[in-house]
């Protein structure tokens, strides 16, 4: 269906809020394409760009999710979670390098379940969650070093009501 848009062949992930808006994370890991099919003719626009500090600048985006009418991007090398509206206008960000509350050390992947955003904070050995009205991420899983226990969570999935975490 997307063959008329050659730029989209170079994308690694797509999310959609409905059957008319599609957000593609580019392989360059600092661009997002928005495919808008709400009008008679579909259009595509490129957003974001490489840069430090966030606020719409991305370094090594590793995941994109749709969360409560917002687009969430895991900005790995800026140690941020960046949030955008559906027109890709920057709205807010969380993070910075660290292990304290609302800080990350490689927020590599995310998933949404029951209107809750879950984040794998890989180098801090934890899984965090965020509800839209909260000001803080809360810790769901934090590793205390023990052989054979969760280490470096890298992705999340849900099977029914069960959270599956790979490390």
Coordinates of C-alpha atoms in Angstrom, one line a residue:
X1 CA 0.0 0.0 0.0
X2 CA 2.9 2.4 0.6
X3 CA 4.8 1.6 -2.6
X4 CA 4.1 5.1 -3.9
X5 CA 6.4 6.5 -1.2
X6 CA 9.9 5.3 -1.7
X7 CA 11.3 7.1 1.4
X8 CA 9.2 4.7 3.5
X9 CA 11.2 1.7 2.3
X10 CA 14.1 3.0 4.4
X11 CA 12.0 2.9 7.6
X12 CA 12.4 0.4 10.5
X13 CA 9.1 0.9 12.4
X14 CA 5.6 2.2 12.0
X15 CA 2.8 3.2 14.3
X16 CA -0.7 4.3 13.6
X17 CA -3.4 6.0 15.7
X18 CA -6.1 5.2 13.2
X19 CA -6.3 4.0 9.5
X20 CA -5.4 7.5 8.2
X21 CA -2.2 8.6 10.0
X22 CA 1.0 6.6 10.0
X23 CA 4.2 7.5 11.7
X24 CA 7.4 5.8 10.4
X25 CA 10.8 5.8 12.2
X26 CA 13.5 6.1 9.6
X27 CA 16.6 3.9 9.6
X28 CA 18.8 7.0 10.0
X29 CA 17.3 7.0 13.6
X30 CA 16.8 10.8 13.7
X31 CA 13.8 11.3 11.3
X32 CA 10.1 10.5 11.4
X33 CA 7.9 10.4 8.4
X34 CA 4.2 11.2 8.7
X35 CA 2.0 9.6 6.0
X36 CA -1.4 11.4 6.1
X37 CA -4.2 9.7 4.2
X38 CA -7.1 11.9 5.5
X39 CA -7.5 13.7 2.2
X40 CA -8.2 12.5 -1.3
X41 CA -4.5 12.4 -2.0
X42 CA -2.1 10.9 0.6
X43 CA 0.8 13.1 1.6
X44 CA 4.1 12.5 3.3
X45 CA 6.3 14.8 5.4
X46 CA 9.6 14.4 7.1
X47 CA 10.1 15.6 10.6
X48 CA 12.8 16.0 13.3
X49 CA 16.5 15.9 12.7
X50 CA 19.8 15.0 14.4
X51 CA 20.9 16.9 17.4
X52 CA 21.6 17.1 21.2
X53 CA 19.4 18.1 24.0
X54 CA 16.1 16.8 22.6
X55 CA 13.2 19.2 22.1
X56 CA 12.6 17.7 18.6
X57 CA 16.3 16.9 17.9
X58 CA 17.0 13.2 18.0
X59 CA 20.1 11.0 18.3
X60 CA 19.6 7.3 17.7
X61 CA 15.8 6.9 18.1
X62 CA 15.2 3.2 18.8
X63 CA 11.4 3.0 19.2
X64 CA 8.2 4.9 18.3
X65 CA 4.8 4.4 20.0
X66 CA 1.3 5.9 19.9
X67 CA 0.2 6.9 23.4
X68 CA -3.1 8.7 24.2
X69 CA -3.1 10.7 20.9
X70 CA 0.6 11.5 21.2
X71 CA 3.7 10.1 19.5
X72 CA 6.4 8.9 21.9
X73 CA 10.0 8.5 20.7
X74 CA 12.8 6.7 22.6
X75 CA 15.8 9.0 22.0
X76 CA 18.6 6.6 23.1
X77 CA 21.7 8.7 22.8
X78 CA 20.1 11.8 24.3
X79 CA 18.8 9.6 27.1
X80 CA 15.3 11.0 26.6
X81 CA 11.7 10.1 26.0
X82 CA 10.3 12.8 23.7
X83 CA 6.6 13.3 23.2
X84 CA 4.9 15.0 20.1
X85 CA 1.4 15.7 19.0
X86 CA 0.0 14.2 15.8
X87 CA 1.4 17.0 13.7
X88 CA 4.9 16.2 15.1
X89 CA 5.0 19.4 17.2
X90 CA 7.2 18.8 20.3
X91 CA 5.2 18.8 23.5
X92 CA 7.5 17.6 26.3
X93 CA 10.4 15.3 27.2
X94 CA 11.6 13.3 30.1
X95 CA 15.0 12.2 31.0
X96 CA 18.7 12.9 30.7
X97 CA 21.5 10.6 31.6
X98 CA 21.2 9.1 35.1
X99 CA 19.6 6.6 37.3
X100 CA 17.4 8.8 39.5
X101 CA 13.7 9.4 39.0
X102 CA 12.8 10.5 35.5
X103 CA 16.4 9.8 34.3
X104 CA 17.5 7.1 31.8
X105 CA 20.5 5.3 30.7
X106 CA 19.5 3.9 27.3
X107 CA 15.7 3.9 27.1
X108 CA 15.8 1.4 24.3
X109 CA 12.2 0.4 23.8
X110 CA 8.7 1.0 24.9
X111 CA 5.2 -0.5 24.7
X112 CA 1.7 0.7 25.5
X113 CA -0.8 -1.4 27.4
X114 CA -4.1 -0.3 29.0
X115 CA -3.2 3.3 28.4
X116 CA 0.1 3.0 30.3
X117 CA 3.5 3.6 28.7
X118 CA 6.2 1.1 29.7
X119 CA 9.9 1.8 29.1
X120 CA 12.9 -0.5 29.1
X121 CA 15.7 1.5 30.7
X122 CA 18.5 -0.9 29.6
X123 CA 21.6 0.2 31.4
X124 CA 19.8 1.0 34.7
X125 CA 18.4 -2.6 34.6
X126 CA 14.8 -1.5 35.1
X127 CA 11.4 -1.3 33.5
X128 CA 9.5 1.9 34.2
X129 CA 5.9 2.9 33.5
X130 CA 4.1 6.2 33.0
X131 CA 0.5 7.3 33.1
X132 CA -0.4 10.4 31.2
X133 CA -1.4 12.5 34.2
X134 CA 1.6 11.6 36.2
X135 CA 4.7 13.8 36.5
X136 CA 7.0 10.9 37.2
X137 CA 7.9 7.5 35.7
X138 CA 7.4 4.8 38.3
X139 CA 9.6 1.7 38.6
X140 CA 7.9 -1.6 37.8
X141 CA 11.0 -3.9 37.8
X142 CA 14.5 -3.0 39.1
X143 CA 17.2 -5.6 39.2
X144 CA 19.1 -6.3 42.3
X145 CA 22.1 -8.2 41.2
X146 CA 21.4 -11.9 41.3
X147 CA 22.6 -14.5 38.9
X148 CA 19.8 -15.5 36.4
X149 CA 17.6 -12.5 37.2
X150 CA 16.6 -9.7 34.7
X151 CA 19.6 -7.9 33.3
X152 CA 19.6 -5.2 30.7
X153 CA 16.0 -5.3 29.6
X154 CA 15.8 -4.6 25.9
X155 CA 12.2 -5.1 24.8
X156 CA 8.6 -5.5 26.0
X157 CA 5.6 -7.4 24.8
X158 CA 2.2 -8.3 26.3
X159 CA 0.5 -11.6 26.1
X160 CA -3.0 -11.2 27.5
X161 CA -2.4 -9.4 30.8
X162 CA 1.2 -10.8 31.1
X163 CA 4.2 -8.5 30.6
X164 CA 7.1 -10.2 28.8
X165 CA 10.5 -8.6 29.1
X166 CA 13.5 -9.8 27.1
X167 CA 17.1 -9.1 28.3

